[in-house]
mmCIF file of C-alpha atoms in Angstrom:
data_model
loop_
_atom_site.group_PDB
_atom_site.id
_atom_site.type_symbol
_atom_site.label_atom_id
_atom_site.label_comp_id
_atom_site.label_asym_id
_atom_site.label_seq_id
_atom_site.Cartn_x
_atom_site.Cartn_y
_atom_site.Cartn_z
ATOM 1 C CA MET S 1 125.845 97.758 98.604
ATOM 2 C CA LYS S 2 126.912 96.390 101.951
ATOM 3 C CA PHE S 3 124.301 95.147 104.406
ATOM 4 C CA ASP S 4 125.042 97.859 106.984
ATOM 5 C CA GLN S 5 124.156 100.512 104.371
ATOM 6 C CA VAL S 6 120.642 99.108 103.864
ATOM 7 C CA GLU S 7 119.134 100.878 106.879
ATOM 8 C CA ASN S 8 120.083 104.242 105.374
ATOM 9 C CA GLN S 9 117.852 103.614 102.369
ATOM 10 C CA GLN S 10 114.392 105.223 102.323
ATOM 11 C CA THR S 11 112.430 102.574 100.463
ATOM 12 C CA GLN S 12 113.175 98.980 99.626
ATOM 13 C CA THR S 13 111.276 96.875 97.111
ATOM 14 C CA ILE S 14 111.283 93.115 97.091
ATOM 15 C CA LEU S 15 109.703 90.868 94.499
ATOM 16 C CA LEU S 16 109.127 87.345 95.732
ATOM 17 C CA TYR S 17 108.640 85.071 92.753
ATOM 18 C CA GLY S 18 107.967 81.371 92.511
ATOM 19 C CA GLU S 19 105.542 78.699 91.424
ATOM 20 C CA SER S 20 102.127 78.288 93.027
ATOM 21 C CA GLY S 21 102.092 76.389 96.286
ATOM 22 C CA THR S 22 105.741 76.978 97.204
ATOM 23 C CA GLY S 23 105.009 79.014 100.349
ATOM 24 C CA LYS S 24 105.545 82.600 99.159
ATOM 25 C CA THR S 25 102.443 83.966 100.893
ATOM 26 C CA LEU S 26 103.281 82.314 104.197
ATOM 27 C CA LYS S 27 106.913 83.506 104.079
ATOM 28 C CA VAL S 28 105.814 87.090 103.567
ATOM 29 C CA GLY S 29 103.119 86.713 106.222
ATOM 30 C CA ARG S 30 105.780 85.662 108.723
ATOM 31 C CA LEU S 31 107.263 89.170 108.410
ATOM 32 C CA ALA S 32 104.445 90.182 110.789
ATOM 33 C CA LYS S 33 106.685 88.878 113.586
ATOM 34 C CA TYR S 34 108.871 91.931 113.002
ATOM 35 C CA PHE S 35 106.796 94.486 111.076
ATOM 36 C CA ASN S 36 103.266 95.750 110.578
ATOM 37 C CA LEU S 37 101.873 94.724 107.190
ATOM 38 C CA VAL S 38 99.372 96.380 104.875
ATOM 39 C CA TRP S 39 98.228 93.412 102.811
ATOM 40 C CA PHE S 40 96.416 94.019 99.527
ATOM 41 C CA ASP S 41 94.755 90.697 98.834
ATOM 42 C CA LEU S 42 93.917 90.330 95.136
ATOM 43 C CA GLU S 43 93.652 86.527 95.014
ATOM 44 C CA ASN S 44 92.440 85.445 98.466
ATOM 45 C CA GLY S 45 95.946 84.733 99.746
ATOM 46 C CA MET S 46 94.804 85.799 103.209
ATOM 47 C CA ALA S 47 93.101 82.408 103.518
ATOM 48 C CA THR S 48 96.574 80.856 103.839
ATOM 49 C CA LEU S 49 97.579 83.283 106.562
ATOM 50 C CA VAL S 50 94.425 82.790 108.616
ATOM 51 C CA THR S 51 95.256 79.142 109.209
ATOM 52 C CA HIS S 52 99.036 79.437 109.668
ATOM 53 C CA LEU S 53 99.869 82.652 111.538
ATOM 54 C CA SER S 54 99.741 83.248 115.270
ATOM 55 C CA LYS S 55 97.179 85.578 116.805
ATOM 56 C CA GLU S 56 99.917 88.158 117.428
ATOM 57 C CA GLU S 57 101.057 88.041 113.792
ATOM 58 C CA LYS S 58 97.478 88.384 112.506
ATOM 59 C CA GLN S 59 96.950 91.473 114.660
ATOM 60 C CA LYS S 60 99.854 93.185 112.890
ATOM 61 C CA ILE S 61 98.265 92.805 109.451
ATOM 62 C CA GLU S 62 95.880 95.373 107.972
ATOM 63 C CA ALA S 63 94.178 93.336 105.240
ATOM 64 C CA ILE S 64 92.492 95.074 102.336
ATOM 65 C CA ARG S 65 90.642 92.722 100.008
ATOM 66 C CA ILE S 66 90.376 93.857 96.396
ATOM 67 C CA PRO S 67 88.192 91.362 94.512
ATOM 68 C CA ASP S 68 89.622 91.773 91.023
ATOM 69 C CA SER S 69 88.330 90.013 87.913
ATOM 70 C CA LYS S 70 88.521 90.265 84.140
ATOM 71 C CA SER S 71 85.118 91.956 83.979
ATOM 72 C CA ASN S 72 85.863 94.192 86.975
ATOM 73 C CA PRO S 73 89.571 95.165 86.954
ATOM 74 C CA VAL S 74 89.394 97.256 90.120
ATOM 75 C CA ALA S 75 92.821 96.358 91.582
ATOM 76 C CA ILE S 76 94.864 98.474 89.184
ATOM 77 C CA GLN S 77 92.569 101.471 89.626
ATOM 78 C CA THR S 78 92.576 101.281 93.427
ATOM 79 C CA LEU S 79 96.293 100.672 93.860
ATOM 80 C CA VAL S 80 97.319 103.426 91.434
ATOM 81 C CA LYS S 81 95.267 105.915 93.466
ATOM 82 C CA LEU S 82 96.598 104.661 96.798
ATOM 83 C CA PHE S 83 100.230 104.800 95.693
ATOM 84 C CA THR S 84 100.106 108.104 93.813
ATOM 85 C CA LYS S 85 97.745 110.316 95.822
ATOM 86 C CA SER S 86 98.685 111.148 99.399
ATOM 87 C CA GLY S 87 96.122 111.490 102.171
ATOM 88 C CA LYS S 88 93.642 109.098 103.728
ATOM 89 C CA HIS S 89 91.625 107.005 101.332
ATOM 90 C CA LYS S 90 88.505 105.023 102.139
ATOM 91 C CA VAL S 91 88.537 101.556 100.557
ATOM 92 C CA CYS S 92 85.335 99.528 100.795
ATOM 93 C CA ASP S 93 85.773 95.967 101.998
ATOM 94 C CA ALA S 94 83.116 94.565 99.662
ATOM 95 C CA HIS S 95 84.383 95.892 96.315
ATOM 96 C CA GLY S 96 87.932 97.146 96.923
ATOM 97 C CA ARG S 97 87.067 100.565 95.532
ATOM 98 C CA ILE S 98 88.137 103.962 96.816
ATOM 99 C CA ASN S 99 85.135 106.060 97.862
ATOM 100 C CA CYS S 100 82.717 103.376 96.692
ATOM 101 C CA PRO S 101 79.356 105.026 95.963
ATOM 102 C CA THR S 102 77.347 102.064 97.304
ATOM 103 C CA CYS S 103 79.302 101.304 100.481
ATOM 104 C CA LYS S 104 78.947 103.518 103.518
ATOM 105 C CA THR S 105 80.107 101.004 106.143
ATOM 106 C CA ASP S 106 82.808 98.323 106.252
ATOM 107 C CA ILE S 107 85.445 100.714 105.022
ATOM 108 C CA THR S 108 89.196 100.628 105.641
ATOM 109 C CA GLU S 109 90.953 103.985 105.825
ATOM 110 C CA ILE S 110 94.547 103.958 104.621
ATOM 111 C CA ASP S 111 97.257 106.512 103.840
ATOM 112 C CA LEU S 112 100.270 104.733 102.369
ATOM 113 C CA HIS S 113 102.278 107.957 102.361
ATOM 114 C CA SER S 114 102.138 108.253 106.156
ATOM 115 C CA LEU S 115 103.568 104.801 106.897
ATOM 116 C CA ASP S 116 106.930 104.665 108.628
ATOM 117 C CA SER S 117 109.681 102.048 108.447
ATOM 118 C CA SER S 118 107.787 99.716 110.781
ATOM 119 C CA TRP S 119 105.381 98.943 107.923
ATOM 120 C CA ILE S 120 105.645 96.723 104.857
ATOM 121 C CA VAL S 121 103.172 96.989 101.987
ATOM 122 C CA VAL S 122 102.339 93.655 100.352
ATOM 123 C CA ILE S 123 100.559 93.198 97.027
ATOM 124 C CA ASP S 124 99.372 89.616 96.729
ATOM 125 C CA SER S 125 99.671 88.963 93.827
ATOM 126 C CA LEU S 126 101.648 90.818 91.205
ATOM 127 C CA THR S 127 100.357 88.369 88.598
ATOM 128 C CA GLN S 128 96.770 89.416 89.351
ATOM 129 C CA LEU S 129 97.736 93.105 89.391
ATOM 130 C CA ALA S 130 99.287 92.741 85.924
ATOM 131 C CA ALA S 131 96.130 90.976 84.705
ATOM 132 C CA SER S 132 94.056 93.786 86.190
ATOM 133 C CA ALA S 133 96.081 96.406 84.315
ATOM 134 C CA LEU S 134 95.752 94.501 81.044
ATOM 135 C CA ASN S 135 92.013 93.933 81.526
ATOM 136 C CA TYR S 136 91.497 97.595 82.394
ATOM 137 C CA ALA S 137 93.430 98.725 79.305
ATOM 138 C CA MET S 138 91.597 96.317 77.019
ATOM 139 C CA ARG S 139 88.194 97.293 78.398
ATOM 140 C CA ASN S 140 88.935 100.969 77.811
ATOM 141 C CA TYR S 141 90.452 100.290 74.387
ATOM 142 C CA GLU S 142 87.421 98.277 73.260
ATOM 143 C CA GLY S 143 85.132 101.054 74.490
ATOM 144 C CA GLU S 144 86.605 103.583 72.029
#
């Protein structure tokens, strides 16, 4: 595909891969110079951006923290719902859950299906999302 044909495409997906500490998070964060970002933070990558991005770049990032762990694999559950079900979803900032039963405040409303081409959705990190999926599957398998 030639470069001038890229703008005619509806959706583009990019996987940025590399070893820890090579600057992947900061490179993606710099896209806020040109785009709005929805940033799903699964591993506290936002800490890097806070210290390195300009005020203007930070204002163009909608950060949604999803504190994922082996015992609480919430990232896979939340992201599957956000990507597959259209409409506004309420994600609690404390737990990263959609419609969290304990959180009534500190909620981010997001509808990924209504975003236009001025937005980029970032999942930081795919490694943690894969771990979340595996932990979720194993937890449910062991429960049978």
